[in-house]
Structure formats: structure tokens, C-alpha cells
GROMACS .gro file of C-alpha atoms in nm:
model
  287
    1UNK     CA    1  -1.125  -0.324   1.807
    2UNK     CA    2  -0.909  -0.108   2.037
    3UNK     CA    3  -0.619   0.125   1.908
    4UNK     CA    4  -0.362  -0.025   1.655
    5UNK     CA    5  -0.023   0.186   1.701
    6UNK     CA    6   0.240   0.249   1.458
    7UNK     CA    7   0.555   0.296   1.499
    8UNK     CA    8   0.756   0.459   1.199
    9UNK     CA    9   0.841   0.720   0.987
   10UNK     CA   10   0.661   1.040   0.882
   11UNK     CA   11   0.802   1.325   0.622
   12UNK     CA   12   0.642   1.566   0.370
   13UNK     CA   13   0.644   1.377   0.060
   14UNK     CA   14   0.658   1.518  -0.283
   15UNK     CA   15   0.544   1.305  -0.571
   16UNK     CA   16   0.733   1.427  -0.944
   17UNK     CA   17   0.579   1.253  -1.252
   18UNK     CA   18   0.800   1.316  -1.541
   19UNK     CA   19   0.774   1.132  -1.917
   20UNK     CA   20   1.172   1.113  -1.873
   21UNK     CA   21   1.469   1.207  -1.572
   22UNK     CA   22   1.656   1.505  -1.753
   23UNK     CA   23   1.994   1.467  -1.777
   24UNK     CA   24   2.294   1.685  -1.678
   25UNK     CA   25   2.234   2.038  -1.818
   26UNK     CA   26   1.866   1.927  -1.950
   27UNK     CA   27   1.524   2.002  -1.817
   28UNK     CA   28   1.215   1.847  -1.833
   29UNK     CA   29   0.819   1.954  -1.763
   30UNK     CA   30   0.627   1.792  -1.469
   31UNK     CA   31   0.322   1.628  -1.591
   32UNK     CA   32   0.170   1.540  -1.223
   33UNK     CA   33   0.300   1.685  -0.879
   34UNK     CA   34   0.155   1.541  -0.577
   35UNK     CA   35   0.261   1.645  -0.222
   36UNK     CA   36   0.135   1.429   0.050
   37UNK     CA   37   0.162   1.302   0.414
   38UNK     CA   38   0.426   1.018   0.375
   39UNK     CA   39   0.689   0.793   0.512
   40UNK     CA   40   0.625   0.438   0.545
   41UNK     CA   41   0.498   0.463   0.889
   42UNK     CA   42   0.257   0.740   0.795
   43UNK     CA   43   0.150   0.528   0.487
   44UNK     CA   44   0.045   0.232   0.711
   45UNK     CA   45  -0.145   0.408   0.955
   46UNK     CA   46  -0.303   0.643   0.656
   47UNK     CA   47  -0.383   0.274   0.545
   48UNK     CA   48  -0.555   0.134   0.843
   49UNK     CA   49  -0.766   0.474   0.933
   50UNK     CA   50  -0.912   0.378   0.589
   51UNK     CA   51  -1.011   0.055   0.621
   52UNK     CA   52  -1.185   0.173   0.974
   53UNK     CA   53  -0.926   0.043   1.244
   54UNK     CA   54  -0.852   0.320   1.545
   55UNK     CA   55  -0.484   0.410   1.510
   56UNK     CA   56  -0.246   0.604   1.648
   57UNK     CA   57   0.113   0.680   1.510
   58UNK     CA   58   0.426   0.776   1.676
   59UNK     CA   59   0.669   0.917   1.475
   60UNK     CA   60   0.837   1.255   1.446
   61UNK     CA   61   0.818   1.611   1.273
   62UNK     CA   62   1.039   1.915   1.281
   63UNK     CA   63   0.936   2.223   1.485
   64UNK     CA   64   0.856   2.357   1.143
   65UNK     CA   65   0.544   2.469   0.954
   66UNK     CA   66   0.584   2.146   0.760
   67UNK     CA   67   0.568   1.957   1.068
   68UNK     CA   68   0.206   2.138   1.176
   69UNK     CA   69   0.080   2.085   0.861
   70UNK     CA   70   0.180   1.678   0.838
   71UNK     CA   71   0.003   1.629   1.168
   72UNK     CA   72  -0.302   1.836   1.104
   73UNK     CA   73  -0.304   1.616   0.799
   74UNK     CA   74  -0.280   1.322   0.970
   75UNK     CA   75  -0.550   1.393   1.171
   76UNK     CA   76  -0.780   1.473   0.913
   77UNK     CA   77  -0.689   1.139   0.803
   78UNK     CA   78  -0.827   0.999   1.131
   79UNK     CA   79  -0.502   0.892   1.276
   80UNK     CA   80  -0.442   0.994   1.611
   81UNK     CA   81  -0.159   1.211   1.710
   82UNK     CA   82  -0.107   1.283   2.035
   83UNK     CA   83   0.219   1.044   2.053
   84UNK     CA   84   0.357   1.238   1.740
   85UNK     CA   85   0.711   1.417   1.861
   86UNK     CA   86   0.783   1.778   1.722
   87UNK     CA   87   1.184   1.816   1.771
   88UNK     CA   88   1.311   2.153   1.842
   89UNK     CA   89   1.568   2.267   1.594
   90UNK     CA   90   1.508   1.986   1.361
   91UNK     CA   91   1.375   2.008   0.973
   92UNK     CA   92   1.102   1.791   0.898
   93UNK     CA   93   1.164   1.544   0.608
   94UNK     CA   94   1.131   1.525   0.288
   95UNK     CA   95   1.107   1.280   0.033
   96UNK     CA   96   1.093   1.331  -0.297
   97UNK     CA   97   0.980   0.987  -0.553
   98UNK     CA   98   1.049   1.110  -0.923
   99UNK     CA   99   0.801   0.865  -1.158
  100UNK     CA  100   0.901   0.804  -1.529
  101UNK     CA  101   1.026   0.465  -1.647
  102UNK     CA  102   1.057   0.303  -1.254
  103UNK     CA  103   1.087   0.541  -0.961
  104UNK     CA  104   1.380   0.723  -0.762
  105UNK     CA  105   1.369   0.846  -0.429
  106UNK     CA  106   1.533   1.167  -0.298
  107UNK     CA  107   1.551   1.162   0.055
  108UNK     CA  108   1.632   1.436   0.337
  109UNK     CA  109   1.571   1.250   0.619
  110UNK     CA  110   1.811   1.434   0.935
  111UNK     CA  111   1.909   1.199   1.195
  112UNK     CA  112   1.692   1.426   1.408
  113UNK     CA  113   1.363   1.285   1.267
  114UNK     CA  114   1.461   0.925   1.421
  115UNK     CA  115   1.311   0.819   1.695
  116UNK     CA  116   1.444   0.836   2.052
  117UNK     CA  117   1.438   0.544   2.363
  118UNK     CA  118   1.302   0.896   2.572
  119UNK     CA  119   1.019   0.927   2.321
  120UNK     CA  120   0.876   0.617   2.378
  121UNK     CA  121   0.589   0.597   2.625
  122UNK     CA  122   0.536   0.215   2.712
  123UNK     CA  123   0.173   0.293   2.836
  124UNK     CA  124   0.113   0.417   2.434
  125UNK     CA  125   0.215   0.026   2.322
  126UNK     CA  126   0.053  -0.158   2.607
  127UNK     CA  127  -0.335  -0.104   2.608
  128UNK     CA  128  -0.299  -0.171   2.228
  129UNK     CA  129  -0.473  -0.467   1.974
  130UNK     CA  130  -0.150  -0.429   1.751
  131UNK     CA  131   0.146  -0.253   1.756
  132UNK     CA  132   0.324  -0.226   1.413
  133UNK     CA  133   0.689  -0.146   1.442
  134UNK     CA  134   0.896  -0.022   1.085
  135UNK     CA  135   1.176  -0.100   1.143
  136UNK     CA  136   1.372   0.199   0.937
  137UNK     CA  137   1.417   0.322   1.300
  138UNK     CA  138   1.654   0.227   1.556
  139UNK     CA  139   1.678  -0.104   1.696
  140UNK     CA  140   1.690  -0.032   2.031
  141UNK     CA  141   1.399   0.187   2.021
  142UNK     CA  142   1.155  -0.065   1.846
  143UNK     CA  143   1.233  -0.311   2.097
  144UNK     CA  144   1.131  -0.044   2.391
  145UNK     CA  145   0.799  -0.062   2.246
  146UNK     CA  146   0.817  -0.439   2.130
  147UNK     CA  147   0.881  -0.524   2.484
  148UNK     CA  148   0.542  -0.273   2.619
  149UNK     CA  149   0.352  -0.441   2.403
  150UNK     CA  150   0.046  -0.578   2.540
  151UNK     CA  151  -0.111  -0.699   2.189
  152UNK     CA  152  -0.018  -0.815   1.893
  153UNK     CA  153   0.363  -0.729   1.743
  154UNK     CA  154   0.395  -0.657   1.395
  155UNK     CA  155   0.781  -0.611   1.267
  156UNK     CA  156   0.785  -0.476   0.914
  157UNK     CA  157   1.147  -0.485   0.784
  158UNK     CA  158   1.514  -0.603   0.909
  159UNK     CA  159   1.663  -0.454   1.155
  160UNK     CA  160   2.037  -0.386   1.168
  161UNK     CA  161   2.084  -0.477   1.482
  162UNK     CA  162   1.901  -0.665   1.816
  163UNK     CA  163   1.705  -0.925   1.525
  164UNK     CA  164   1.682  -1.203   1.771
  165UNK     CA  165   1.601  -1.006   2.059
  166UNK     CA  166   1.317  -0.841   1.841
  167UNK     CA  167   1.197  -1.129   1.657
  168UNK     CA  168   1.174  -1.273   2.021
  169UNK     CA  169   0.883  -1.011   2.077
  170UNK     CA  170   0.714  -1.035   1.695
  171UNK     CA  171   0.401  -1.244   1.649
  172UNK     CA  172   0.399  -1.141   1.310
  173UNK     CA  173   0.717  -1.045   1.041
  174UNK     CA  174   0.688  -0.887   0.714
  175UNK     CA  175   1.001  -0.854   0.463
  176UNK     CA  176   1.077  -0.814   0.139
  177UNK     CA  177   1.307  -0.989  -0.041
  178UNK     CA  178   1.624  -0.806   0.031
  179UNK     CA  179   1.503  -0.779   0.385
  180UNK     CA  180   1.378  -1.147   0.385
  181UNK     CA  181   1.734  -1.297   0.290
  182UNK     CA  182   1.905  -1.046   0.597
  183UNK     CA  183   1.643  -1.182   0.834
  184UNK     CA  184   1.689  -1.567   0.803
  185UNK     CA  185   2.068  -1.550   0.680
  186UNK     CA  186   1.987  -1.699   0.319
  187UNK     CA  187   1.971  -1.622  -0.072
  188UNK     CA  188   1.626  -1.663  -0.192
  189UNK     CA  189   1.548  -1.753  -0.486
  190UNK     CA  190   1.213  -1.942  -0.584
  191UNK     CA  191   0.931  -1.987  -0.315
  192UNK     CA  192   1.051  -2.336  -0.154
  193UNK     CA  193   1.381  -2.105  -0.036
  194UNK     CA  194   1.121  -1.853   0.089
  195UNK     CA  195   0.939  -2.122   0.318
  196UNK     CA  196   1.220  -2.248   0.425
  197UNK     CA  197   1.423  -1.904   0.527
  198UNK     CA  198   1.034  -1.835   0.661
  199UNK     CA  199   1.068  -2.149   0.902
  200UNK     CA  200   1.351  -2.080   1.038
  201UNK     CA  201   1.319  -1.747   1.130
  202UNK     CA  202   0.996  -1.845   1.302
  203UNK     CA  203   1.235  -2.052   1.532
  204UNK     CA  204   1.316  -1.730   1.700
  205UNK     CA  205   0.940  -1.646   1.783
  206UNK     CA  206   0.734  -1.492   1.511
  207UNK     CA  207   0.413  -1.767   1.451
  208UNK     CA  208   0.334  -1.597   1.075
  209UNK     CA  209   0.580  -1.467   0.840
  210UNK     CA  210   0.519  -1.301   0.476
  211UNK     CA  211   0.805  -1.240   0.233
  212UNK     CA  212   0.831  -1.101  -0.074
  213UNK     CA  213   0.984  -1.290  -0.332
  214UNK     CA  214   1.127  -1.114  -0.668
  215UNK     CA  215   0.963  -1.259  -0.952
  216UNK     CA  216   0.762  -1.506  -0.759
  217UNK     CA  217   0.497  -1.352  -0.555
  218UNK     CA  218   0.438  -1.350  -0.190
  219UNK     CA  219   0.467  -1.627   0.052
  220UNK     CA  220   0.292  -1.677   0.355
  221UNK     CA  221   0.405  -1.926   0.653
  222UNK     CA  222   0.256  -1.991   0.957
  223UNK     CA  223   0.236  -2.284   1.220
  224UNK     CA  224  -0.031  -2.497   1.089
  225UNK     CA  225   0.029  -2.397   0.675
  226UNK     CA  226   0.155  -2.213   0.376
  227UNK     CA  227   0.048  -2.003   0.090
  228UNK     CA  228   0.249  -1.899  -0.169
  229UNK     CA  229   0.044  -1.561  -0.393
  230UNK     CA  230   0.213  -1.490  -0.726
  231UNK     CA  231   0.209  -1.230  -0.887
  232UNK     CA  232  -0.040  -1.072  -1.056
  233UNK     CA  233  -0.163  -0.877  -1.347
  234UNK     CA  234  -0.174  -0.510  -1.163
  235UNK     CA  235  -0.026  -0.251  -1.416
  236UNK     CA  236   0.271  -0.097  -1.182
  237UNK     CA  237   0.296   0.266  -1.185
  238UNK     CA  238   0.468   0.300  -0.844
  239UNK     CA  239   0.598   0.078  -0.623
  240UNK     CA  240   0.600   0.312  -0.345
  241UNK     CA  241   0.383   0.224  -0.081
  242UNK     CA  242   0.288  -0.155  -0.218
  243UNK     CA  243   0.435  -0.280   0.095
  244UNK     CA  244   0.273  -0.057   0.350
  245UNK     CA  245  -0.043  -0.083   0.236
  246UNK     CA  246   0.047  -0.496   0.267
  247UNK     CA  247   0.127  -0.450   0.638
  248UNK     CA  248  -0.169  -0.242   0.686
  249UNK     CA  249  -0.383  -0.463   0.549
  250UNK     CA  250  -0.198  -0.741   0.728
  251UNK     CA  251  -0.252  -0.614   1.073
  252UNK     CA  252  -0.578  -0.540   1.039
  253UNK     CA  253  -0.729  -0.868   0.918
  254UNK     CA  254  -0.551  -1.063   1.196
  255UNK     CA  255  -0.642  -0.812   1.440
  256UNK     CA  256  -1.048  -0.795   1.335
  257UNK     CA  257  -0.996  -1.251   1.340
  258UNK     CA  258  -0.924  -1.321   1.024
  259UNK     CA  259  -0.697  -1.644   0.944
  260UNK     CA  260  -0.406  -1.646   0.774
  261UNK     CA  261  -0.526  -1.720   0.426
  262UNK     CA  262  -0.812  -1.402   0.449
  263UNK     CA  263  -0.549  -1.187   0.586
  264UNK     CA  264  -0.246  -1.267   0.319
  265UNK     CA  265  -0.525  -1.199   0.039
  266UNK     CA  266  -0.612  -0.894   0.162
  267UNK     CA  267  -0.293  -0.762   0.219
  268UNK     CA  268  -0.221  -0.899  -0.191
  269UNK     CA  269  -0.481  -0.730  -0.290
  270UNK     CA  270  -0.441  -0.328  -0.095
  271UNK     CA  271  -0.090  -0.373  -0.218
  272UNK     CA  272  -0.164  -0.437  -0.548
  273UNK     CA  273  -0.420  -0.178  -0.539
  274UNK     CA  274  -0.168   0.119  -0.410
  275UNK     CA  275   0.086   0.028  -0.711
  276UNK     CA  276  -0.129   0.175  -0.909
  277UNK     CA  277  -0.127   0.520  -0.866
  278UNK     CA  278   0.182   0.694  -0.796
  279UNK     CA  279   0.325   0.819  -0.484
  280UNK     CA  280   0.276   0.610  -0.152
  281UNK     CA  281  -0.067   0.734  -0.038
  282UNK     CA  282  -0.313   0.472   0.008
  283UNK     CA  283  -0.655   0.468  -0.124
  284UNK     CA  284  -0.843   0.172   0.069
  285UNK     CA  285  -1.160   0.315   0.172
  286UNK     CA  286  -1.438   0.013   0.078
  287UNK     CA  287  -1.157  -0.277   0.038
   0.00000   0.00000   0.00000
């Protein structure tokens, strides 16, 4: 298997586990602090180094000491990082996910830590197996590297602008629901809606789409078939990082051959795996 690249976000990521959110003029003790190498694009490629796929990511850091330290993570991690952009005068990011009864997300996240068009180099994209774009950056810029693509494309999201033109390049989409209903245009509801909305966006170009379906499960659709995953027993401690470990686990199935049954199990089963812990680092190592 040559390189899979990803294409997303990357931000020091702080991890709170409280028994309860104080409220205004209240305090309460942290029972678990994690800090980690996140961001969703971060979290996939942490996820594919473990389950042995070569990967690169291309994302970006501040000129900061935060920013050193994320990469040298990341390649301790066994990501590669050559194509990782340090931006003068910019903070790296920082996102904090406070755990008690659900999760909420702080986020400083400057518009400097986006992705440029000038930071993409096509040659990184085009001697690739897979190229997984989140799409949480700009349009414009995933569809620079959509269109160098000489592998497989892997859209994880929906963007807010250019879908057809991107969807034109995708082999394979990943959504969840919210994302699912902007990408084919419809409210989803049960898991008939979701292979339907799944259908037609495949008219634009994508040959296997998965969305996430509230209350249902997963769905799967792809040229020859369908499989619909519900959901299943996992006790849910965090949510965070359930779908990039999916993706992850997505991308590299299809990529090593599996078919699209083996692959949408797998990617069930590293999600459901990640929910359990909290914070968005993956532990896959021996799935």
C-alpha cells in the first residue's frame, strides 16, 4: 500500500472530564485532563498510522511551541509530516471538549490555521492510494487536491460551497446526518430516506456513500448494494472522534481490497470503539 494523505485539521486538544459543567459563579474539580494531538484531520490519520497504512497529513500549526510539539507528536505517531504548514504569526489551535453528561466543545480555531490554495502541492495528492479530504476546510482548496488526485478520493463532510464540483472528484462520501441531509438536499429520517438521499447524491459521482442516521444506525450504498448497521450496544462516553475513526477505518479497508460490506463493518466497529473513551484520540492498534 502506498501513502494515504489527509487533508484536514490539526490543533492542540485539551480533554476536561468533569462529574458536572459549573455554573455562573461556581467551580468544579477535574476528575481526568487529557491533552492530545487533535482535530479531525489529525484524528484520522492518528487512526490509519495505527492500523499500519503509510500516511501523510497536511494540515497547519502556528509558528508556536504548540505547533513543534503537535508535529513532533505526530510523528511519533508515525504520520508523516513533511506537508504540515507552520504559519508565521499565527496561534496554533485549540480545542477544548468538556465531558460530563454529553460533551461541549470550546474552540479557538483562527482563520489562520485554514488551509491555503498556495499550500497545496498537487505532486503530495497524486502518487497517492487515497486521499481523504475533511471538508471543515475551504472548498476551493479541497478541490485543488481532489482534482491532483491520482487515487482514491475520500470526502468526509459537506462542503459549503463547490458540492457538485467536489462530489464530481469523490469515489467515496462520508456524512453524518446533519451533513447527509445538506449533501443530497433532503430531511432524513429512517434508513429508506438515507438510501434514497444516498442514491442520488451518487448521481453526481461518488460510487459508495455512508451516512449516519440519528437513531438508526449507519447506512451504506454503493452500485451493486446496500447495508444498513444499527446501532449498537457501545456505552458512549464521547462522541468525539466516532466519525474519524469511521473514515479511517473506511479508507483503509477499501484501499488494502476490501468490499463494501468488510469495509462498512470495520469502520462500525473503530467508531464504536473510539466512543468509548473520551477525547478524540484513537486507539486502533490490533483492530
Amino acid at each position: 500500500m502506498n501513502d494515504i494523505v489527509v487533508m484536514g485539521q490539526m490543533a492542540r486538544d485539551l480533554v476536561l472530564v468533569v462529574d458536572e459543567v459549573p455554573g455562573p459563579g461556581d467551580v468544579a474539580p477535574v476528575r481526568e485532563r487529557r491533552e492530545m494531538l487533535g482535530g479531525k484531520g489529525a484524528n484520522i490519520a492518528v487512526a490509519l498510522a495505527q492500523l499500519g497504512a503509510p500516511v501523510r497529513l497536511v494540515g497547519v500549526v502556528g509558528d508556536d511551541e504548540v505547533g513543534e510539539r503537535l508535529i513532533a507528536r505526530a510523528a511519533a505517531d508515525g504520520i508523516g509530516t513533511d506537508a504540515i504548514v507552520r504559519r508565521p504569526n499565527c496561534p496554533t489551535g485549540l480545542i477544548v471538549d468538556v465531558v460530563a453528561d454529553g460533551w461541549r466543545y470550546l474552540e479557538d480555531l483562527p482563520d489562520g490555521v485554514l488551509l491555503k490554495e498556495a499550500d497545496i502541492t498537487p505532486e503530495t495528492f497524486t502518487r497517492a492510494d487515497a486521499v481523504v479530504l475533511q471538508l471543515q476546510q475551504p472548498p476551493e482548496v479541497a478541490l485543488k487536491a481532489a482534482r491532483a488526485a491520482g487515487g482514491r478520493v475520500v470526502l468526509d463532510g459537506s462542503p459549503e460551497r463547490l458540492r457538485d464540483e467536489l462530489l464530481a472528484c469523490a469515489d467515496v462520501v462520508r456524512a453524518d446526518h446533519q451533513e447527509a441531509e445538506l449533501l443530497s438536499g433532503h430531511k432524513i429520517t429512517d434508513a429508506d430516506e438515507a438510501i434514497s438521499a444516498a442514491r442520488q447524491v451518487m448521481e453526481h459521482g461518488p460510487g459508495f456513500v455512508a451516512f449516519a442516521v440519528d437513531g438508526v444506525g449507519n447506512v451504506f450504498v454503493w452500485d451493486e448494494g446496500e447495508l444498513v448497521v444499527p446501532l449498537g450496544d457501545v456505552e458512549v462516553v464521547d462522541t468525539t472522534g466516532g466519525g474519524d475513526a469511521f473514515v479511517a477505518a473506511l479508507t483503509f479497508a477499501l484501499t488494502r481490497g476490501d468490499g463494501p460490506q468488510e469495509a462498512a463493518r470495520l469502520a462500525v466497529k473503530a467508531s464504536g470503539d473510539t466512543v468509548r473513551r473520551p477525547g478524540g484520540r484513537p486507539d486502533l492498534t490490533g483492530l
